[in-house]
Amino acid sequence: MEKRLTRGAGILLPISSLPSPYGIGTFGKAAYEFADKLKKAGQTYWQVLPIGPTSYGDSPYQSFSTFAGNPYFIDLEMLIEEGILKKESADTADWGQSEDDIDYSKIYENRFEILREAFSNFKGNEDYNVFVEENSSWIEDYALFMACKEHFGQREWLLWDDDIKTREPAAIKHYSEMLGDKIEFWKFIQFKFYSQWRSLKKYVNGKGIKIIGDIPIYVALDSSDVWANPGQYQLDNNLKPVDVAGCPPDIFSDYGQKWGNPLYNWEIMEKDGFKWWKKRMASAAGMYDVIRIDHFIGMAKYYAIPADGVPSEGEYRLGPGRKLTDAIDEAISGTAQIIAEDLGVAMPEAKKLLKETGYPGMKVLEFAFDGNCNNEYLPHNYDKNYVVYSGTHDNETLMGYFQSLGSKSAKYMQAYTGCHEEEELAKGIIKLAYASVADTAIIQMQDILLKDNKARINLPSTIGQNWRWRLKEGEFNSKEIEELFNLADIYYRLPEIVYRKRAYEERRAEQSRKGIRKAKGKRIEKGKRTERSRKKGNKKRKA
């Protein structure tokens, strides 16, 4: 597996942030149009956030399943064209009133009713049967899990009746029979999700663009993953977490972060050769071209917080390290590449693991300007095997970031970039990313459009305001596309095929010029021979 990414550039834009008439971005028309624009802009990568089903808080990093897809991303217009959904049903539903904001309460209230209408009109086919069979290792548990959640009023599985909570065989049989129609509905949802996603990915790849997909290192407690395999996690006798995941106070939060995810039982996972992780990574490799592993440092050393405690009460423990990354490489060999999100508290164990794996790490320019010229996030300190970002989904937008800078940092940034006004600075930061030696440069769409913090995608450790921003139709247009193309061209980040085509055209042009010169030379030489013959004939006549 080639570990380093091809030198290039890309845009970070979640699927949810695409324009659409139905309240949230989907795999529909706007996604295909965005791929066209990426190609015109000379981009090599499109980074999306996790595309799994979201739960409470709407975070894509807290999902009901590692393997399932988000029902919200199924494009309704495609279902209408397929003939299993009436257009008036989709058009009359209330999806919220804003073009640039997602109203998740409206989506939740209406989306599943619309999808159930499509399900009722779906007759099934061989493709569906094959899909269910090929994905039986996860979809049976997931569909039953979601059907049971409906049955128990959407409560988390720890609050279900004991028999199904503990997966007694008789209970599994009973609920599978009783909830049969609901189970089929959730399988249908995944069939449509995967069908539409694979068609979109094929189109995007056909444009010469690779998709970067995120996977959270941890899974949600309220998920089919934990419910179906509780022995893989650090749970007590009541199936509740002993400790949970998070991180200590850092540059993202003075309080720290308590994510609440159950921690893996690494000893158990190692005994079966990390079978679950291999299955997970193989699935991700089928969905994405490049997999960004969120919180990669947790593989080297993870932070454990008491389930009833606060982040400052946590402690670091050794993770599986190279044993796990070797298993990952085995699972995805030849099919996908990895980006290691190695941000956060610096630790020797994580740096050592990153170096041993050969995975590219991450650099974030918003972390660079503290006035220290040895700051590892400044471009002059980079190595090639990195992915540089203006900021990530957890950061402020560049325009918002400038507002929060202290005077020392602002002066250093101005001196470093040679820019002074905020819009000029934002473009200067993007230029720094493109000009750096880092193999890959990824810029948030909000930063390309010079958006302020109203367009921020996520503020860690908060809920209710995140994952909502949407791109309006027509906002990303020829002006931004041309600017990005020129940057990519100047700093050798255009797709390789562009340079090959350009070289070919230059060779053809040079050959054409040589041909013209050669033909002209032949005409001149022919003229000279004719003149010599004429003179020779004149001499003979005179003689």
Coordinates of C-alpha atoms in Angstrom, one line a residue:
M1 CA 0.0 0.0 0.0
E2 CA 1.4 3.4 -1.0
K3 CA 1.2 5.4 2.2
R4 CA 2.0 8.9 0.9
L5 CA -0.8 10.8 -0.8
T6 CA -0.4 12.2 -4.3
R7 CA 0.5 15.9 -4.2
G8 CA -2.7 17.7 -4.7
A9 CA -5.4 19.9 -3.2
G10 CA -9.0 19.4 -2.1
I11 CA -12.0 20.9 -0.4
L12 CA -13.7 19.9 2.9
L13 CA -17.4 20.0 2.4
P14 CA -19.7 17.6 4.3
I15 CA -22.5 15.9 2.3
S16 CA -25.0 17.5 4.7
S17 CA -23.8 21.0 3.6
L18 CA -24.6 20.6 -0.1
P19 CA -27.6 22.5 -1.5
S20 CA -30.9 20.7 -1.9
P21 CA -34.6 21.5 -1.9
Y22 CA -35.3 19.1 0.9
G23 CA -33.6 20.6 4.0
I24 CA -30.2 18.8 3.9
G25 CA -27.5 17.9 1.4
T26 CA -27.9 14.5 -0.3
F27 CA -26.3 12.3 -3.0
G28 CA -28.4 14.0 -5.6
K29 CA -27.9 16.6 -8.4
A30 CA -25.9 19.1 -6.3
A31 CA -23.3 16.5 -5.3
Y32 CA -22.7 15.7 -9.0
E33 CA -22.5 19.4 -9.9
F34 CA -20.0 19.9 -7.0
A35 CA -17.8 17.1 -8.4
D36 CA -17.8 18.9 -11.8
K37 CA -16.7 22.1 -10.1
L38 CA -14.0 20.3 -8.2
K39 CA -12.5 19.2 -11.5
K40 CA -12.7 22.7 -13.0
A41 CA -10.9 24.0 -9.9
G42 CA -8.1 21.6 -10.4
Q43 CA -8.8 19.7 -7.2
T44 CA -7.7 16.1 -6.4
Y45 CA -9.7 15.4 -3.2
W46 CA -13.1 15.9 -1.8
Q47 CA -13.2 15.4 2.0
V48 CA -16.5 14.6 3.6
L49 CA -17.3 14.1 7.3
P50 CA -18.6 10.6 8.5
I51 CA -21.7 9.6 6.5
G52 CA -23.2 7.2 9.1
P53 CA -26.6 7.6 10.7
T54 CA -26.6 10.3 13.4
S55 CA -28.2 10.1 16.8
Y56 CA -28.8 12.6 19.6
G57 CA -26.9 15.9 19.0
D58 CA -26.8 15.2 15.2
S59 CA -23.0 14.6 15.3
P60 CA -21.7 12.4 12.5
Y61 CA -19.1 11.3 15.1
Q62 CA -21.8 9.6 17.2
S63 CA -23.6 7.1 15.0
F64 CA -26.0 4.2 15.5
S65 CA -23.7 2.0 13.4
T66 CA -20.1 1.9 12.1
F67 CA -21.3 0.2 8.9
A68 CA -24.6 1.8 8.1
G69 CA -25.3 5.1 6.1
N70 CA -27.2 8.2 7.0
P71 CA -30.8 8.0 5.8
Y72 CA -30.9 11.8 5.4
F73 CA -28.5 11.6 2.5
I74 CA -30.7 9.5 0.3
D75 CA -31.8 11.7 -2.5
L76 CA -35.6 12.1 -2.8
E77 CA -35.5 13.3 -6.4
M78 CA -33.9 10.0 -7.4
L79 CA -36.7 8.1 -5.6
I80 CA -39.2 10.2 -7.4
E81 CA -37.5 9.4 -10.8
E82 CA -37.5 5.7 -9.8
G83 CA -41.3 5.9 -9.4
I84 CA -41.5 4.8 -5.7
L85 CA -42.1 8.3 -4.3
K86 CA -44.6 11.0 -5.3
K87 CA -43.1 14.4 -5.9
E88 CA -45.9 16.2 -4.0
S89 CA -45.1 14.2 -0.9
A90 CA -41.6 15.5 -0.9
D91 CA -42.6 19.0 -1.9
T92 CA -45.3 19.5 0.7
A93 CA -43.3 18.3 3.7
D94 CA -41.8 20.9 6.0
W95 CA -38.0 20.8 5.7
G96 CA -37.3 24.2 7.4
Q97 CA -37.2 27.7 6.1
S98 CA -33.5 28.4 5.7
E99 CA -31.3 27.8 2.6
D100 CA -28.0 27.9 4.7
D101 CA -29.1 26.0 7.8
I102 CA -30.3 22.5 8.6
D103 CA -33.3 22.2 10.9
Y104 CA -32.7 18.7 12.2
S105 CA -36.0 18.6 14.1
K106 CA -37.9 19.1 10.9
I107 CA -35.8 16.6 9.0
Y108 CA -36.3 14.0 11.8
E109 CA -40.1 14.5 11.9
N110 CA -40.6 14.2 8.1
R111 CA -37.8 12.3 6.5
F112 CA -38.6 8.8 7.7
E113 CA -42.3 9.2 6.8
I114 CA -41.3 10.1 3.2
L115 CA -38.9 7.1 3.1
R116 CA -41.6 4.8 4.4
E117 CA -43.8 5.8 1.6
A118 CA -41.0 4.9 -0.9
F119 CA -40.5 1.6 1.0
S120 CA -44.2 0.8 0.7
N121 CA -43.9 1.2 -3.1
F122 CA -40.7 -0.8 -3.4
K123 CA -41.2 -4.3 -4.7
G124 CA -37.7 -5.7 -4.1
N125 CA -35.4 -7.1 -6.7
E126 CA -32.4 -9.2 -7.2
D127 CA -30.0 -6.3 -6.5
Y128 CA -31.7 -5.8 -3.2
N129 CA -31.4 -9.5 -2.3
V130 CA -27.7 -9.6 -3.2
F131 CA -27.0 -6.4 -1.2
V132 CA -28.6 -7.9 1.9
E133 CA -26.7 -11.1 1.5
E134 CA -23.4 -9.4 1.0
N135 CA -23.9 -7.2 4.1
S136 CA -25.5 -9.8 6.3
S137 CA -22.6 -9.6 8.8
W138 CA -23.8 -6.2 10.0
I139 CA -27.1 -5.3 8.5
E140 CA -29.1 -8.0 10.3
D141 CA -28.0 -6.6 13.7
Y142 CA -28.4 -3.0 12.6
A143 CA -31.9 -3.4 11.2
L144 CA -33.1 -5.3 14.3
F145 CA -31.5 -2.7 16.5
M146 CA -33.2 0.2 14.7
A147 CA -36.6 -1.6 14.7
C148 CA -36.2 -2.3 18.5
K149 CA -35.4 1.4 19.1
E150 CA -38.7 2.3 17.4
H151 CA -40.5 -0.3 19.4
F152 CA -39.1 1.0 22.7
G153 CA -39.8 4.7 21.9
Q154 CA -36.3 5.5 20.7
R155 CA -34.8 4.8 24.1
E156 CA -31.1 3.7 24.2
W157 CA -30.7 -0.1 24.2
L158 CA -29.6 -0.1 27.9
L159 CA -33.2 0.8 28.8
W160 CA -34.8 -2.0 26.8
D161 CA -36.3 -5.1 28.4
D162 CA -33.6 -7.3 29.8
D163 CA -34.1 -10.2 27.4
I164 CA -33.5 -8.2 24.3
K165 CA -31.0 -5.9 25.9
T166 CA -28.8 -9.0 26.7
R167 CA -29.6 -10.6 23.3
E168 CA -31.1 -13.8 24.6
P169 CA -31.7 -16.1 21.6
A170 CA -35.4 -16.4 22.3
A171 CA -35.7 -12.7 22.5
I172 CA -33.9 -12.2 19.2
K173 CA -36.2 -14.7 17.5
H174 CA -39.3 -13.1 19.1
Y175 CA -38.5 -9.5 18.1
S176 CA -37.3 -10.5 14.6
E177 CA -40.7 -12.0 13.9
M178 CA -42.7 -9.3 15.6
L179 CA -40.9 -6.4 13.9
G180 CA -40.3 -8.1 10.6
D181 CA -41.7 -5.2 8.5
K182 CA -39.8 -2.6 10.3
I183 CA -36.6 -4.6 10.0
E184 CA -37.1 -4.8 6.2
F185 CA -37.6 -1.0 6.1
W186 CA -34.2 -0.4 7.7
K187 CA -32.6 -2.8 5.2
F188 CA -34.3 -1.0 2.3
I189 CA -32.9 2.3 3.7
Q190 CA -29.4 0.9 3.6
F191 CA -29.9 -0.5 0.1
K192 CA -30.9 2.9 -1.2
F193 CA -28.1 4.7 0.6
Y194 CA -25.4 2.4 -0.7
S195 CA -26.8 2.3 -4.2
Q196 CA -26.8 6.1 -4.5
W197 CA -23.4 6.5 -2.7
R198 CA -21.7 4.1 -5.0
S199 CA -23.1 5.8 -8.1
L200 CA -21.9 9.2 -6.8
K201 CA -18.5 7.9 -5.9
K202 CA -18.0 6.3 -9.3
Y203 CA -18.9 9.6 -10.9
V204 CA -16.5 11.5 -8.6
N205 CA -13.7 9.1 -9.3
G206 CA -14.3 9.3 -13.0
K207 CA -13.5 13.0 -12.7
G208 CA -10.1 12.1 -11.3
I209 CA -11.1 13.1 -7.8
K210 CA -10.6 10.9 -4.6
I211 CA -13.0 11.0 -1.7
I212 CA -11.6 11.4 1.8
G213 CA -13.9 10.0 4.4
D214 CA -13.7 10.3 8.2
I215 CA -14.1 7.5 10.7
P216 CA -14.3 8.2 14.4
I217 CA -11.9 6.0 16.4
Y218 CA -14.7 5.2 18.8
V219 CA -18.3 4.1 18.4
A220 CA -21.3 5.4 20.1
L221 CA -22.6 3.6 23.2
D222 CA -26.1 3.6 21.8
S223 CA -25.2 1.7 18.7
S224 CA -25.7 -1.7 17.1
D225 CA -21.9 -2.2 17.3
V226 CA -21.9 -2.2 21.1
W227 CA -25.3 -3.9 21.6
A228 CA -24.3 -6.8 19.3
N229 CA -20.7 -7.2 20.6
P230 CA -20.6 -5.9 24.2
G231 CA -17.6 -8.1 25.0
Q232 CA -15.4 -5.9 22.7
Y233 CA -15.8 -3.0 25.1
Q234 CA -14.9 -2.0 28.7
L235 CA -18.3 -2.5 30.2
D236 CA -19.4 -3.7 33.7
N237 CA -21.8 -6.5 34.5
N238 CA -24.7 -4.3 33.8
L239 CA -23.3 -3.5 30.3
K240 CA -22.6 0.1 31.3
P241 CA -19.2 1.7 30.6
V242 CA -16.7 1.7 33.4
D243 CA -14.7 4.5 31.8
V244 CA -15.4 6.6 28.7
A245 CA -13.5 8.3 25.9
G246 CA -12.4 11.9 25.8
C247 CA -9.4 14.1 26.1
P248 CA -7.9 16.4 28.7
P249 CA -8.0 20.2 28.5
D250 CA -6.2 21.3 25.3
I251 CA -6.2 23.9 22.5
F252 CA -9.8 23.0 21.7
S253 CA -11.3 23.3 25.2
D254 CA -10.0 24.5 28.6
Y255 CA -12.4 22.1 30.2
G256 CA -11.4 19.1 28.1
Q257 CA -13.8 16.9 26.3
K258 CA -15.9 14.0 27.5
W259 CA -17.3 12.2 24.5
G260 CA -19.0 9.4 26.4
N261 CA -18.0 6.7 24.0
P262 CA -17.2 3.3 25.5
L263 CA -13.6 2.3 25.4
Y264 CA -12.4 -0.8 23.5
N265 CA -11.3 -3.9 25.4
W266 CA -8.0 -4.1 23.5
E267 CA -6.9 -7.4 25.1
I268 CA -10.0 -9.1 23.8
M269 CA -9.7 -7.5 20.4
E270 CA -6.1 -8.6 20.1
K271 CA -7.0 -12.2 20.9
D272 CA -9.1 -12.5 17.8
G273 CA -6.7 -10.6 15.6
F274 CA -8.7 -7.4 15.6
K275 CA -11.4 -9.1 13.5
W276 CA -13.9 -6.3 14.1
W277 CA -11.4 -3.6 13.2
K278 CA -10.5 -5.4 10.0
K279 CA -14.1 -5.7 9.0
R280 CA -14.6 -2.0 9.8
M281 CA -11.6 -0.8 7.8
A282 CA -12.5 -3.1 4.9
S283 CA -15.9 -1.5 4.8
A284 CA -14.5 2.0 5.0
A285 CA -12.1 1.2 2.2
G286 CA -15.0 0.2 0.0
M287 CA -16.7 3.6 0.7
Y288 CA -13.7 6.0 0.5
D289 CA -10.5 6.3 -1.4
V290 CA -8.7 7.8 1.6
I291 CA -9.7 7.1 5.2
R292 CA -9.0 9.8 7.8
I293 CA -8.9 8.1 11.2
D294 CA -10.1 10.6 13.8
H295 CA -8.1 10.8 17.0
F296 CA -5.4 8.5 15.7
I297 CA -3.3 9.2 18.8
G298 CA -5.7 7.1 20.8
M299 CA -4.3 4.0 19.1
A300 CA -1.0 4.7 20.8
K301 CA -2.2 6.1 24.1
Y302 CA -5.9 6.7 24.9
Y303 CA -7.5 8.9 27.6
A304 CA -9.9 7.1 30.0
I305 CA -12.4 9.2 32.0
P306 CA -14.5 7.7 34.8
A307 CA -18.0 7.3 33.5
D308 CA -19.3 9.6 36.3
G309 CA -16.3 11.9 36.3
V310 CA -14.9 14.9 34.5
P311 CA -12.1 15.1 31.9
S312 CA -9.5 16.3 34.4
E313 CA -10.0 13.1 36.4
G314 CA -9.0 10.9 33.5
E315 CA -5.7 9.1 32.8
Y316 CA -3.7 8.0 29.8
R317 CA -3.3 4.3 29.1
L318 CA -1.3 2.4 26.4
G319 CA -3.3 1.4 23.3
P320 CA -2.6 -1.4 20.9
G321 CA -0.2 0.6 18.7
R322 CA 1.5 -1.2 15.9
K323 CA -0.5 -4.4 16.4
L324 CA -3.7 -2.6 15.4
T325 CA -2.1 -0.5 12.5
D326 CA -0.6 -3.7 11.0
A327 CA -4.1 -5.3 11.1
I328 CA -5.5 -2.1 9.4
D329 CA -2.9 -2.3 6.7
E330 CA -3.7 -5.9 6.1
A331 CA -7.5 -5.2 5.8
I332 CA -7.2 -2.3 3.3
S333 CA -4.0 -3.3 1.4
G334 CA -4.2 -2.0 -2.2
T335 CA -7.7 -0.5 -1.8
A336 CA -7.4 2.7 0.2
Q337 CA -5.0 5.1 2.0
I338 CA -4.9 6.5 5.5
I339 CA -4.7 10.0 7.0
A340 CA -3.8 10.0 10.7
E341 CA -5.5 12.8 12.6
D342 CA -2.7 13.2 15.1
L343 CA -3.8 16.6 16.6
G344 CA -4.1 17.2 20.3
V345 CA -1.7 16.7 23.2
A346 CA 1.7 15.8 21.8
M347 CA 3.1 12.5 23.0
P348 CA 6.2 10.5 22.0
E349 CA 4.2 7.3 21.7
A350 CA 1.9 8.7 19.0
K351 CA 4.7 10.4 17.1
K352 CA 6.7 7.1 17.1
L353 CA 3.6 5.1 15.9
L354 CA 2.9 7.7 13.1
K355 CA 6.5 7.4 11.9
E356 CA 6.4 3.6 11.9
T357 CA 3.2 3.4 10.0
G358 CA 4.2 5.8 7.3
Y359 CA 0.7 7.4 7.4
P360 CA 0.5 11.1 6.6
G361 CA -0.3 13.2 9.7
M362 CA -2.1 16.6 9.8
K363 CA -1.1 20.2 10.1
V364 CA -3.5 23.0 10.9
L365 CA -2.6 26.6 10.0
E366 CA -4.9 28.0 12.7
F367 CA -2.5 26.5 15.2
A368 CA 0.6 28.1 13.7
F369 CA 0.6 31.7 14.7
D370 CA 1.6 32.0 18.3
G371 CA 4.7 34.0 17.5
N372 CA 7.0 31.1 17.9
C373 CA 9.0 30.5 14.7
N374 CA 9.6 26.9 15.8
N375 CA 5.9 26.1 15.9
E376 CA 5.4 22.8 14.2
Y377 CA 2.3 24.0 12.4
L378 CA 4.2 26.8 10.5
P379 CA 4.8 25.7 6.9
H380 CA 8.6 26.2 7.0
N381 CA 8.7 23.4 9.5
Y382 CA 6.7 20.8 7.5
D383 CA 7.8 17.5 5.9
K384 CA 6.2 16.3 2.7
N385 CA 4.2 13.5 4.2
Y386 CA 1.4 15.6 5.7
V387 CA -2.0 17.0 5.0
V388 CA -2.3 20.7 5.7
Y389 CA -5.6 22.4 6.6
S390 CA -6.6 26.0 7.0
G391 CA -8.8 24.7 9.8
T392 CA -10.8 21.5 10.5
H393 CA -14.5 21.1 11.2
D394 CA -13.7 21.6 14.9
N395 CA -12.1 25.0 14.3
E396 CA -13.4 28.5 13.7
T397 CA -13.6 29.7 10.2
L398 CA -10.5 31.8 9.1
M399 CA -12.5 35.0 9.2
G400 CA -13.8 34.1 12.7
Y401 CA -10.3 33.1 13.8
F402 CA -8.8 36.5 12.9
Q403 CA -11.3 38.1 15.3
S404 CA -10.0 36.0 18.3
L405 CA -6.3 36.5 17.7
G406 CA -4.2 38.4 20.2
S407 CA -2.1 41.3 18.9
K408 CA 1.2 39.4 19.1
S409 CA -0.2 36.5 17.0
A410 CA -1.9 38.9 14.6
K411 CA 1.4 40.8 14.0
Y412 CA 3.3 37.6 13.5
M413 CA 0.7 36.4 11.0
Q414 CA 0.8 39.6 9.1
A415 CA 4.6 39.5 8.9
Y416 CA 4.6 35.9 7.9
T417 CA 2.0 36.2 5.1
G418 CA 2.7 39.8 4.0
C419 CA -1.0 40.4 4.3
H420 CA -2.9 42.8 6.6
E421 CA -6.6 43.0 5.8
E422 CA -8.8 40.1 6.9
E423 CA -9.9 39.0 3.4
E424 CA -6.4 39.3 2.2
L425 CA -5.1 37.4 5.2
A426 CA -7.6 34.5 4.5
K427 CA -6.4 34.2 1.0
G428 CA -2.9 34.4 2.2
I429 CA -3.4 31.5 4.6
I430 CA -4.9 29.4 1.8
K431 CA -1.9 30.3 -0.4
L432 CA 0.4 29.2 2.4
A433 CA -1.2 25.8 2.4
Y434 CA -0.9 25.4 -1.3
A435 CA 2.7 26.7 -1.4
S436 CA 3.8 24.3 1.4
V437 CA 5.8 21.1 0.8
A438 CA 3.0 19.1 2.4
D439 CA 1.8 16.6 -0.1
T440 CA -1.9 17.5 0.4
A441 CA -3.7 20.8 1.1
I442 CA -7.3 20.7 2.2
I443 CA -9.4 23.9 2.6
Q444 CA -12.8 24.2 4.2
M445 CA -15.4 25.6 1.9
Q446 CA -16.3 28.3 4.4
D447 CA -12.8 29.6 4.2
I448 CA -12.8 29.6 0.4
L449 CA -16.0 31.7 0.6
L450 CA -14.6 34.0 3.4
K451 CA -17.4 33.1 5.8
D452 CA -17.4 34.2 9.4
N453 CA -18.1 32.0 12.5
K454 CA -21.8 32.0 11.7
A455 CA -20.8 29.3 9.2
R456 CA -18.7 27.3 11.8
I457 CA -19.6 23.6 11.5
N458 CA -18.8 22.5 15.0
L459 CA -18.0 23.9 18.4
P460 CA -16.6 20.9 20.5
S461 CA -18.4 20.0 23.7
T462 CA -21.6 21.7 22.7
I463 CA -24.9 20.5 21.1
G464 CA -27.8 22.1 19.3
Q465 CA -25.8 24.5 17.1
N466 CA -23.5 22.2 15.2
W467 CA -23.4 20.4 11.9
R468 CA -26.0 22.9 10.5
W469 CA -24.2 25.1 7.9
R470 CA -25.1 24.7 4.3
L471 CA -23.7 25.9 1.0
K472 CA -26.2 28.0 -0.9
E473 CA -26.7 27.2 -4.6
G474 CA -24.4 29.4 -6.7
E475 CA -22.1 30.5 -3.8
F476 CA -19.2 28.5 -5.1
N477 CA -18.8 29.8 -8.6
S478 CA -16.4 30.7 -11.4
K479 CA -14.4 33.3 -9.4
E480 CA -13.5 30.9 -6.6
I481 CA -13.0 28.0 -9.1
E482 CA -10.5 30.0 -11.1
E483 CA -8.6 31.2 -8.1
L484 CA -8.2 27.6 -6.8
F485 CA -7.2 26.3 -10.2
N486 CA -4.5 29.0 -10.5
L487 CA -3.1 28.2 -7.0
A488 CA -3.1 24.5 -7.8
D489 CA -1.3 25.2 -11.1
I490 CA 1.3 27.5 -9.6
Y491 CA 2.2 25.1 -6.8
Y492 CA 2.1 21.9 -8.8
R493 CA -1.1 20.5 -7.2
L494 CA -3.2 19.9 -10.3
P495 CA -4.1 16.3 -11.0
E496 CA -1.3 14.5 -12.8
I497 CA -3.5 13.9 -15.8
V498 CA -3.6 17.7 -16.4
Y499 CA 0.2 18.0 -16.5
R500 CA 0.4 14.9 -18.8
K501 CA -2.2 16.4 -21.1
R502 CA -0.4 19.8 -21.1
A503 CA 3.0 18.1 -21.8
Y504 CA 1.4 16.1 -24.7
E505 CA -0.1 19.2 -26.2
E506 CA 3.2 21.1 -25.9
R507 CA 5.0 18.2 -27.6
R508 CA 2.4 18.2 -30.4
A509 CA 2.7 22.0 -30.8
E510 CA 6.5 21.7 -30.9
Q511 CA 6.3 18.9 -33.4
S512 CA 4.0 21.0 -35.5
R513 CA 6.4 23.9 -35.3
K514 CA 9.2 21.6 -36.3
G515 CA 7.1 20.3 -39.2
I516 CA 6.4 23.8 -40.4
R517 CA 10.1 24.7 -40.2
K518 CA 11.1 21.4 -42.0
A519 CA 8.5 22.0 -44.8
K520 CA 9.7 25.6 -45.2
G521 CA 13.3 24.3 -45.3
K522 CA 12.4 21.8 -48.0
R523 CA 10.7 24.6 -50.1
I524 CA 13.7 26.8 -49.7
E525 CA 16.1 24.0 -50.7
K526 CA 13.8 23.1 -53.6
G527 CA 13.9 26.7 -54.7
K528 CA 17.7 26.7 -54.4
R529 CA 18.0 23.6 -56.5
T530 CA 15.6 25.0 -59.2
E531 CA 17.7 28.2 -59.2
R532 CA 21.0 26.2 -59.6
S533 CA 19.4 24.2 -62.4
R534 CA 18.2 27.3 -64.2
K535 CA 21.7 28.9 -64.0
K536 CA 23.3 25.7 -65.2
G537 CA 20.9 25.6 -68.1
N538 CA 21.7 29.2 -69.0
K539 CA 25.4 28.5 -69.0
K540 CA 24.9 25.5 -71.4
R541 CA 22.8 27.6 -73.8
K542 CA 25.5 30.3 -73.8
A543 CA 28.1 27.7 -74.5

